Coordinates of C-alpha atoms and ligand atoms in Angstrom, one line a residue:
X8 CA -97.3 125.8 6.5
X9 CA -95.6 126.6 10.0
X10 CA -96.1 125.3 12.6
X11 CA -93.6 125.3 16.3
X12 CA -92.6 121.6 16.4
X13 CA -93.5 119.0 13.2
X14 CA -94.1 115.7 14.9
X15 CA -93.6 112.7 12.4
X16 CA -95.7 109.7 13.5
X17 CA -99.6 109.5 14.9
X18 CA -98.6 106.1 17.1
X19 CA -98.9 106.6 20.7
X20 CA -95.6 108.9 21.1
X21 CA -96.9 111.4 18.6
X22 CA -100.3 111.8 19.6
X23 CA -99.0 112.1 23.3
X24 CA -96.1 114.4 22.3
X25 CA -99.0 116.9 20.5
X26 CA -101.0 116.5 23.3
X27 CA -98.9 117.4 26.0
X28 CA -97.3 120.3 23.7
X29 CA -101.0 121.7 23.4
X30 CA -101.4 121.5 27.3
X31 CA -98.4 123.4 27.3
X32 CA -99.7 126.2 24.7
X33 CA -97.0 125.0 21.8
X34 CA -98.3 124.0 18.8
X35 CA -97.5 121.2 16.6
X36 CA -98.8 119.2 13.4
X37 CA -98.8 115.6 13.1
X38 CA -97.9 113.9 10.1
X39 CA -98.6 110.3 9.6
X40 CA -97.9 108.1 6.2
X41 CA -101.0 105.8 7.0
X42 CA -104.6 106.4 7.1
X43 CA -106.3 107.1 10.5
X44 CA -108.5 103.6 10.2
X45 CA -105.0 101.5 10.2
X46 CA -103.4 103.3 13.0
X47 CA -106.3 103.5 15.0
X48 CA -106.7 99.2 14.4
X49 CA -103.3 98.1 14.3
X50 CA -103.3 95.1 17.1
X51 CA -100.7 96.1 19.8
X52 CA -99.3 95.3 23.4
X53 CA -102.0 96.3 26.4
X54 CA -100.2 96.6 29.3
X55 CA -99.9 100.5 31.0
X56 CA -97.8 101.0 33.6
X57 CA -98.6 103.0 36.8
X58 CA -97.3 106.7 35.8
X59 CA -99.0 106.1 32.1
X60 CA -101.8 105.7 33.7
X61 CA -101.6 108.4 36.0
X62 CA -100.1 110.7 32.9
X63 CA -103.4 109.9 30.9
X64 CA -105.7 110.7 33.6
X65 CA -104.3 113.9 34.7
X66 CA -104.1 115.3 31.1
X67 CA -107.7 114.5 31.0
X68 CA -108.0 111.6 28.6
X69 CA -108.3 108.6 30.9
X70 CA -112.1 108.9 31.1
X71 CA -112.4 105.4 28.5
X72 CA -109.2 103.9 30.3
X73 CA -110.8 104.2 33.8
X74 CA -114.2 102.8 32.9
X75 CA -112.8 99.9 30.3
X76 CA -109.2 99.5 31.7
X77 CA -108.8 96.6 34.2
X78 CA -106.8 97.4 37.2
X79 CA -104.3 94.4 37.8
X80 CA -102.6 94.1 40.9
X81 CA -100.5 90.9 40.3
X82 CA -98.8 88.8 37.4
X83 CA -98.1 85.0 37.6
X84 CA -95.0 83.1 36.4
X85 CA -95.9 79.4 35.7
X86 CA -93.4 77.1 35.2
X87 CA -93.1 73.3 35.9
X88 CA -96.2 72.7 36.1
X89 CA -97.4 75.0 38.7
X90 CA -98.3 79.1 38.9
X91 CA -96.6 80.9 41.5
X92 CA -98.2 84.8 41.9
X93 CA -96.2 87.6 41.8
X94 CA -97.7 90.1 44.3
X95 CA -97.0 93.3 42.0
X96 CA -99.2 96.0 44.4
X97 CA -97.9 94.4 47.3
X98 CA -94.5 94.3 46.5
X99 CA -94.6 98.4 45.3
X100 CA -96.5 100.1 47.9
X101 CA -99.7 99.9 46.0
X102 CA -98.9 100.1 42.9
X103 CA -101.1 98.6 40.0
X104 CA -100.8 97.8 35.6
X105 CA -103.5 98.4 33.6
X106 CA -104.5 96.6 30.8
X107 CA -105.7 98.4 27.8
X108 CA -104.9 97.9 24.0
X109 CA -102.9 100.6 22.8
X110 CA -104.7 101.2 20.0
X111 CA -107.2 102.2 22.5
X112 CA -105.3 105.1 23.9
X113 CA -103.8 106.2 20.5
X114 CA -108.0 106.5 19.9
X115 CA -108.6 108.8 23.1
X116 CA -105.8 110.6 22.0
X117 CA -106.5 111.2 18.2
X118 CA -110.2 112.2 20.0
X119 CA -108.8 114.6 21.9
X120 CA -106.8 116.5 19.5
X121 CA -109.8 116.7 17.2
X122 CA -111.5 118.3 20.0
X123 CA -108.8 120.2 20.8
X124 CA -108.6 121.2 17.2
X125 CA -105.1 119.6 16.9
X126 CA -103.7 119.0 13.4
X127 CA -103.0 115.6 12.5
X128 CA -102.6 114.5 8.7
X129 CA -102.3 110.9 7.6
X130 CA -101.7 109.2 3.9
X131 CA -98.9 111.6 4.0
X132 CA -96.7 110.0 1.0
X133 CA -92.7 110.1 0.7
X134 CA -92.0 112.0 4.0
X135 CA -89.0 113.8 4.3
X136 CA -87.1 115.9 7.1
X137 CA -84.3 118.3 6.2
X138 CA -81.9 121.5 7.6
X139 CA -81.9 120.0 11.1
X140 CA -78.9 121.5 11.9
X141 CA -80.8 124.8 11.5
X142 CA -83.1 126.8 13.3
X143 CA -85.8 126.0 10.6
X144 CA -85.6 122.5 9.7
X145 CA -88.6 121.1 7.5
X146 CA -90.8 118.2 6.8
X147 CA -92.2 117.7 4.0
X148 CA -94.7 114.8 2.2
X149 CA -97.2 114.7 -0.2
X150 CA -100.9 114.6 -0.4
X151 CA -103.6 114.7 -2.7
X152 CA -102.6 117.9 -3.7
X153 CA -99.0 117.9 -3.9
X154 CA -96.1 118.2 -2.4
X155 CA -96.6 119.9 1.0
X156 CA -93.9 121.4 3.5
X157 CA -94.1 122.0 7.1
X158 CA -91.5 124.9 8.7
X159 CA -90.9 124.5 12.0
X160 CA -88.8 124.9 14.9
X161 CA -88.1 121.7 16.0
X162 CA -89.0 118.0 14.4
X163 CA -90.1 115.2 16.8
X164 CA -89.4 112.1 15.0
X165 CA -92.0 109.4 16.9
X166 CA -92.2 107.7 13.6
X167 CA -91.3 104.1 15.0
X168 CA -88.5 101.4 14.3
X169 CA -89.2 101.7 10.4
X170 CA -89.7 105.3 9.9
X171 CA -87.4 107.8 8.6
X172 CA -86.3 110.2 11.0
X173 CA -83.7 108.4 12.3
X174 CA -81.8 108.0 9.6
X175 CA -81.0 112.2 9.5
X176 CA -78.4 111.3 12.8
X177 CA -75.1 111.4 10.8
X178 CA -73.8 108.0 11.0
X179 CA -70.6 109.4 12.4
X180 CA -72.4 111.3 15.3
X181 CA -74.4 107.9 16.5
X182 CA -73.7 104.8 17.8
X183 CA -76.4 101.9 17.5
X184 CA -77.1 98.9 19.3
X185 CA -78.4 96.2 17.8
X186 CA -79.4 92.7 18.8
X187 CA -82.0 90.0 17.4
X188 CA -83.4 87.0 19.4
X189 CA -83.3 83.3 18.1
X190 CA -87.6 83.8 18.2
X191 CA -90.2 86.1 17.5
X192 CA -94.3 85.7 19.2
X193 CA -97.1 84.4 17.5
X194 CA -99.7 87.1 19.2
X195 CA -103.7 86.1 18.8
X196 CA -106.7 87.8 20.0
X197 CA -109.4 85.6 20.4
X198 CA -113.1 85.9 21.1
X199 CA -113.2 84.0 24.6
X200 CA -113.2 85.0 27.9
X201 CA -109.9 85.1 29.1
X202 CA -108.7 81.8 31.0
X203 CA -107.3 83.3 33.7
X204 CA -107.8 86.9 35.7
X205 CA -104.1 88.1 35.8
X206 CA -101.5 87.4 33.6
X207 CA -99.7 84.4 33.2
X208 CA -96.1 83.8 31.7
X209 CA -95.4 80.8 31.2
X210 CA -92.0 78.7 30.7
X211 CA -92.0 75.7 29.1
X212 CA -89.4 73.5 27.4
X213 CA -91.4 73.9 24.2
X214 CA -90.8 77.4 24.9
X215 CA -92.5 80.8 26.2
X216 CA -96.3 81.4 26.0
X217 CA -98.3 84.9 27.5
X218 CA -102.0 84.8 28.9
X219 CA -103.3 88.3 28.2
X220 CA -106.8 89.6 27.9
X221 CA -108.4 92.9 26.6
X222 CA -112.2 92.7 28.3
X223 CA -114.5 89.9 30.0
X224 CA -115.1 88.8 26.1
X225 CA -111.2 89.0 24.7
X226 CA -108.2 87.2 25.0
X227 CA -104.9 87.8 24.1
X228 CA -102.5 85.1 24.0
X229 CA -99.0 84.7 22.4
X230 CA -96.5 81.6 21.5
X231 CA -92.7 81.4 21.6
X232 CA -92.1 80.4 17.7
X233 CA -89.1 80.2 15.5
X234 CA -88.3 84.5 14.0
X235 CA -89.0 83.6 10.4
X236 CA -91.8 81.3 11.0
X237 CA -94.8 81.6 8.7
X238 CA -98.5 82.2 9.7
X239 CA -99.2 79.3 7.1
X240 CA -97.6 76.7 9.8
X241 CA -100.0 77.7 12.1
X242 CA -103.5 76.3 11.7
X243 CA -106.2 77.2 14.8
X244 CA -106.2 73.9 16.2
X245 CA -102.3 73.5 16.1
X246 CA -102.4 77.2 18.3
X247 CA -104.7 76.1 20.7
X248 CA -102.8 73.0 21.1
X249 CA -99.8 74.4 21.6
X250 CA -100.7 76.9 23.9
X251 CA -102.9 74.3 26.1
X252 CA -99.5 72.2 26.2
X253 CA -97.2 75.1 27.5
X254 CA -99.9 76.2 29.9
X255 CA -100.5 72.9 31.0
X256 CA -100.4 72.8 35.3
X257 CA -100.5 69.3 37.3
X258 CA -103.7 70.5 38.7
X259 CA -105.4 70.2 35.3
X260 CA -106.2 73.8 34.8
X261 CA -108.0 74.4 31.4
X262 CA -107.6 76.7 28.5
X263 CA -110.8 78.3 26.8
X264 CA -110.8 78.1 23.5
X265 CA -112.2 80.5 20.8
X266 CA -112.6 82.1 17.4
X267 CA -109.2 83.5 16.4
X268 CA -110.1 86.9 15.1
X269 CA -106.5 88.5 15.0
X270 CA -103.1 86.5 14.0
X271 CA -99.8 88.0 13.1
X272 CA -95.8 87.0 14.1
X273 CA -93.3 89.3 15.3
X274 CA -89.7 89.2 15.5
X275 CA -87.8 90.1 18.8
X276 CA -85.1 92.3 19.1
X277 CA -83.4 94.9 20.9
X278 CA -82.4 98.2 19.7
X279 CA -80.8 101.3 20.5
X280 CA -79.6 104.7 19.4
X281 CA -77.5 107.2 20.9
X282 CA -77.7 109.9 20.8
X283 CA -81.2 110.1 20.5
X284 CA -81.1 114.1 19.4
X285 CA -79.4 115.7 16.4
X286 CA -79.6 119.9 15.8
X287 CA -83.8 119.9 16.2
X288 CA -84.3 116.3 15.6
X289 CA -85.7 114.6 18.5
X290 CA -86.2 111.0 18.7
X291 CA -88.9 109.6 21.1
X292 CA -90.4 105.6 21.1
X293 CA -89.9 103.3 18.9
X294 CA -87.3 104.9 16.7
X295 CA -85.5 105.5 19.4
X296 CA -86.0 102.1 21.1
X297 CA -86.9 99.2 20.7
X298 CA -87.5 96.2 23.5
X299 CA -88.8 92.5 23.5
X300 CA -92.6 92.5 24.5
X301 CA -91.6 90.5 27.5
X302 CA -92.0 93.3 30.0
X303 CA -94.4 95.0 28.6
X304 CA -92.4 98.4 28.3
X305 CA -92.6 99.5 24.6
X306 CA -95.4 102.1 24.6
X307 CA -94.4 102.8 28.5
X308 CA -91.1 103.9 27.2
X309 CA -91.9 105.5 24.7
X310 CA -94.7 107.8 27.0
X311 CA -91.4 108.6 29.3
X312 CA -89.8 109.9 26.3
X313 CA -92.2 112.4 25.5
X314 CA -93.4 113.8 28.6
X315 CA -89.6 114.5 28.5
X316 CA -89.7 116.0 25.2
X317 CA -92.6 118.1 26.1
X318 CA -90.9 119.6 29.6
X319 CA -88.1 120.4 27.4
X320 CA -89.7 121.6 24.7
X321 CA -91.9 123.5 27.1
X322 CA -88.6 125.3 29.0
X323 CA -87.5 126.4 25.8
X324 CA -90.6 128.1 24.9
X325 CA -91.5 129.9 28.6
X326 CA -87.9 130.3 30.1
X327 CA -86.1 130.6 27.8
X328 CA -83.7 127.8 28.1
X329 CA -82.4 124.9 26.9
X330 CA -80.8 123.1 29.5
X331 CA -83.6 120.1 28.8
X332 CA -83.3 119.9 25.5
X333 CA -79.6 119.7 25.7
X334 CA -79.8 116.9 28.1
X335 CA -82.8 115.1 26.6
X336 CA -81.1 112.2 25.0
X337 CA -79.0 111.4 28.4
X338 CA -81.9 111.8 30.3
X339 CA -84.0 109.6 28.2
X340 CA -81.0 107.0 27.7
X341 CA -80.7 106.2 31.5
X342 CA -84.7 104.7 32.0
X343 CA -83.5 103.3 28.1
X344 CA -81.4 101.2 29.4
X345 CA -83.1 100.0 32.5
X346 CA -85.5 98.9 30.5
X347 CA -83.4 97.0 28.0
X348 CA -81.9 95.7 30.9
X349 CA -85.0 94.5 32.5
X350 CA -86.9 93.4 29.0
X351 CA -83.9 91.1 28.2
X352 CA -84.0 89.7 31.6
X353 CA -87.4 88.8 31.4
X354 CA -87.3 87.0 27.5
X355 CA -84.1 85.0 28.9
X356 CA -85.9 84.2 32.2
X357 CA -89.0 82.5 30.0
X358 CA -87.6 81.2 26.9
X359 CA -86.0 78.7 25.3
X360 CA -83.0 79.6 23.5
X361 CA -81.4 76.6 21.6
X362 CA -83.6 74.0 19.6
X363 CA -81.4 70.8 20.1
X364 CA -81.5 71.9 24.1
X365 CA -78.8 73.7 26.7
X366 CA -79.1 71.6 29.9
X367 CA -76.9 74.5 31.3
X368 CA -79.3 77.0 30.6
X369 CA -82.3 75.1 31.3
X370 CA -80.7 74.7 34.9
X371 CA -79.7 78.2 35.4
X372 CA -83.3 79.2 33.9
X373 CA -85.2 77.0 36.4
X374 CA -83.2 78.6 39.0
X375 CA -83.7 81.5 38.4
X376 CA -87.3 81.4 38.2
X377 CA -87.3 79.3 41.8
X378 CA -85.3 82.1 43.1
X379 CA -87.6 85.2 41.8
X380 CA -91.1 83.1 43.0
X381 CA -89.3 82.1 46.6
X382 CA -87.2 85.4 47.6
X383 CA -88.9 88.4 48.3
X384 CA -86.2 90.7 47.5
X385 CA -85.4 89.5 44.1
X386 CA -89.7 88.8 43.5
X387 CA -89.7 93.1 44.5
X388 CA -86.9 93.7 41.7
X389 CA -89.6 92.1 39.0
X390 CA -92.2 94.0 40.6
X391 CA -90.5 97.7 40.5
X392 CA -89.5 97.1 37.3
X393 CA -93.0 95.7 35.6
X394 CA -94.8 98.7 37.5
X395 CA -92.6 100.9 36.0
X396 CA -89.0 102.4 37.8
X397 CA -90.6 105.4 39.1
X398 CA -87.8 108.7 39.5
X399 CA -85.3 108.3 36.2
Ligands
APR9 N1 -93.8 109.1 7.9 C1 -94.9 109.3 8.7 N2 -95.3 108.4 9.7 C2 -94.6 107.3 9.7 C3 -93.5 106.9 8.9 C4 -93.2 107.9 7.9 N3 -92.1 107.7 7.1 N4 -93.1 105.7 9.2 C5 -93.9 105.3 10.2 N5 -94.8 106.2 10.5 C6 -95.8 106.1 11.5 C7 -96.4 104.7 11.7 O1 -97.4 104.4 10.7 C8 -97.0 104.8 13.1 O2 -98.3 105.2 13.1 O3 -95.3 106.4 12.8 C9 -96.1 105.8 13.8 C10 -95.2 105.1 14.8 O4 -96.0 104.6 15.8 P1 -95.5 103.3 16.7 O5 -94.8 102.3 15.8 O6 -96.7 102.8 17.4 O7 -94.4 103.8 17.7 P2 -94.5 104.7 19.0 O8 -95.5 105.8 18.8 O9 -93.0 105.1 19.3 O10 -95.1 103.7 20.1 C11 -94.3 103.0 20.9 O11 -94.7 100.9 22.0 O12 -96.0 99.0 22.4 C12 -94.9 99.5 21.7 O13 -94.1 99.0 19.6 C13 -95.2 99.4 20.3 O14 -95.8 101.0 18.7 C14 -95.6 100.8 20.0 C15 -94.5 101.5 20.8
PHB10 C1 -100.5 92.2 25.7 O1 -101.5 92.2 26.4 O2 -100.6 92.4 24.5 C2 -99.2 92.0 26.4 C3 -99.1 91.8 27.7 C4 -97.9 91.6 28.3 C5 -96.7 91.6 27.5 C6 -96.8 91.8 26.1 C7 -98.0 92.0 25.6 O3 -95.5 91.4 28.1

């Protein structure tokens, strides 16, 4: 098989990166390892910053997002006791988050490549890149009927933090940076209307907890817990208590509770490669990248990577140059780093770092937060950066 660029990964970077590339008139295959019904369920963040939003809508596959999206306009940081509102729109000139699962736009986009007659393979087994220091590198996998290889000019590798592509960077040609937090979330979705119309982050000194909703009927809610901590500690009721105890106000606001119908625990970290191009390779998301959830940035980042990727890929193609492509992974790396910057920011803001307790920090936390809920200038440095940094 041939194909102009093999894209390794059907998560929300691959299926834009095809996407766009078919806008464009360059064509590209999609190989994914799982099967459509996983990546299509798999429970992720929600959150879509202004530009993804625009990006979806004028590519023409924002129809779903504009009906079933919900436009926020604000977040709130509670802390103490008490909610104080950040005035995101406000604060930005207007500008708004959406919320909307991600596995809902990785279905709008798998949608629209069917229509579009895009290729996309999943249950592709042992998946393999090689020659990327060519001009026709390869990936190869195998399927129900063998061992399969794709030729191509160029290999995308939006395969995630555990995929494979990566690894093809020399070790001597990259330098990675690597840091774990002392906590991971808890994440639930639960069949209850949401307690609360914007977001709430909450800081408590039994540590972090998130107020997020998918619809009038979902809610999504995660807990601060320790990074190796075990599903099996958390029983429903133990949750709900938790999470009515560090969203506890003095004004006796209340917590709906409801049927739990999604658990899982993830470990924080950050993560980064540079370069993030080798030969033809050309890393974009999560295998790139990754961030704490705290901001909200993870799929956003990875959706500036490959509207990159495709403006590149697209100059090489119809001018004849590669100026972009040659400048991809600096390009990319300055918004990386922003948005390290700012996603660290926000998980030390919120939680609570040392078990036995750091009166220093706890001081310096509080603070902080008094500070970004009282000043206007630094409450407009949250807000640029939750919209999303528009320009780099
Ligand atoms: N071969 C083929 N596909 C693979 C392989 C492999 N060896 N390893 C992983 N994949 C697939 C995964 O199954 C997944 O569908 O690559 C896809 C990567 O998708 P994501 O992990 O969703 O990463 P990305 O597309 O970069 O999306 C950015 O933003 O909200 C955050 O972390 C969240 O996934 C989200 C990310
Ligand atoms: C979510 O809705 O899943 C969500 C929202 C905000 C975050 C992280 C996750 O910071």
């Amino acid at each position: 098989m041939r194909t102009q660029v093999g894209i390794v990964g059907a998560g929300p970077a691959g299926l834009m990166l095809s996407h766009l590339l078919h806008l464009a008139g360059i064509e590209s295959v999609v190989i994914e390892n799982r099967s459509r019904a996983y990546v299509e369920q798999r429970v992720r963040a929600g959150v879509l910053e202004n530009d993804t939003v625009e990006l979806m809508k004028s590519t023409g596959v924002g129809e779903r997002l504009v009906r079933e999206g919900l436009v926020h306009h604000g977040i709130e940081l509670r802390f103490n006791g008490e909610g104080h509102r950040i005035d995101l729109s406000g604060l930005t000139g207007g500008r708004t988050i959406s919320v909307y699962g991600q596995q809902e736009v990785v279905k709008d986009l798998v949608d629209r490549r069917l229509r579009d007659n895009g290729a996309i393979i999943y249950e592709a087994e042992d998946v393999r890149i090689d020659d990327i220091e060519t001009a026709t590198p390869r990936v190869s996998y195998t399927s129900v009927e063998g061992r399969q290889e794709l030729r191509c000019d160029f290999i995308a590798g939006c395969d995630g933090f555990h995929g494979i592509t990566r690894a093809a960077i020399p070790r001597s040609a990259r330098a990675v940076y690597d840091w774990n937090y002392p906590f991971g979330w808890l994440g639930i979705l639960a069949a209850v209307a949401p307690s609360t119309e914007e977001l709430i982050y909450a800081r408590h000194e039994q540590g972090f907890a998130l107020h997020s909703l998918r619809s009038p009927e979902l809610s999504r809610l995660y807990l601060q817990v320790e990074p190796d901590d075990d599903l099996a500690n958390w029983s429903d009721d133990r949750i709900w208590s938790e999470l009515a105890t560090r969203f506890a106000t003095r004004d006796g606001w209340t917590l709906h509770e409801g049927p739990i119908i999604e658990r899982a625990i993830t470990p924080m970290r950050s993560f980064v490669i540079d370069p993030m191009s080798y030969g033809r390779l050309f890393l974009a998301g999560d295998s790139a990248h990754i961030v704490p959830p705290t901001g909200a940035k993870g799929l956003n980042l990875a959706v500036h990577d490959v509207r990159r990727l495709a403006q590149a890929l697209e100059e090489h193609y119809t001018r004849h140059s590669d100026s972009l492509l040659d400048s991809y992974s600096k390009d990319c790396l300055r918004r990386v780093w922003q948005v390290q910057r700012f996603s660290w920011w926000m998980t030390s803001l919120l939680h609570r770092f040392d078990d036995a307790g750091d009166p220093h920090r706890d001081r310096l936390q509080r603070a902080e937060l008094e500070y970004v809920t009282s000043s206007r200038a630094a409450a407009t440095v949250l807000a640029e950066n939750y919209v999303g940094l528009p320009g780099i």
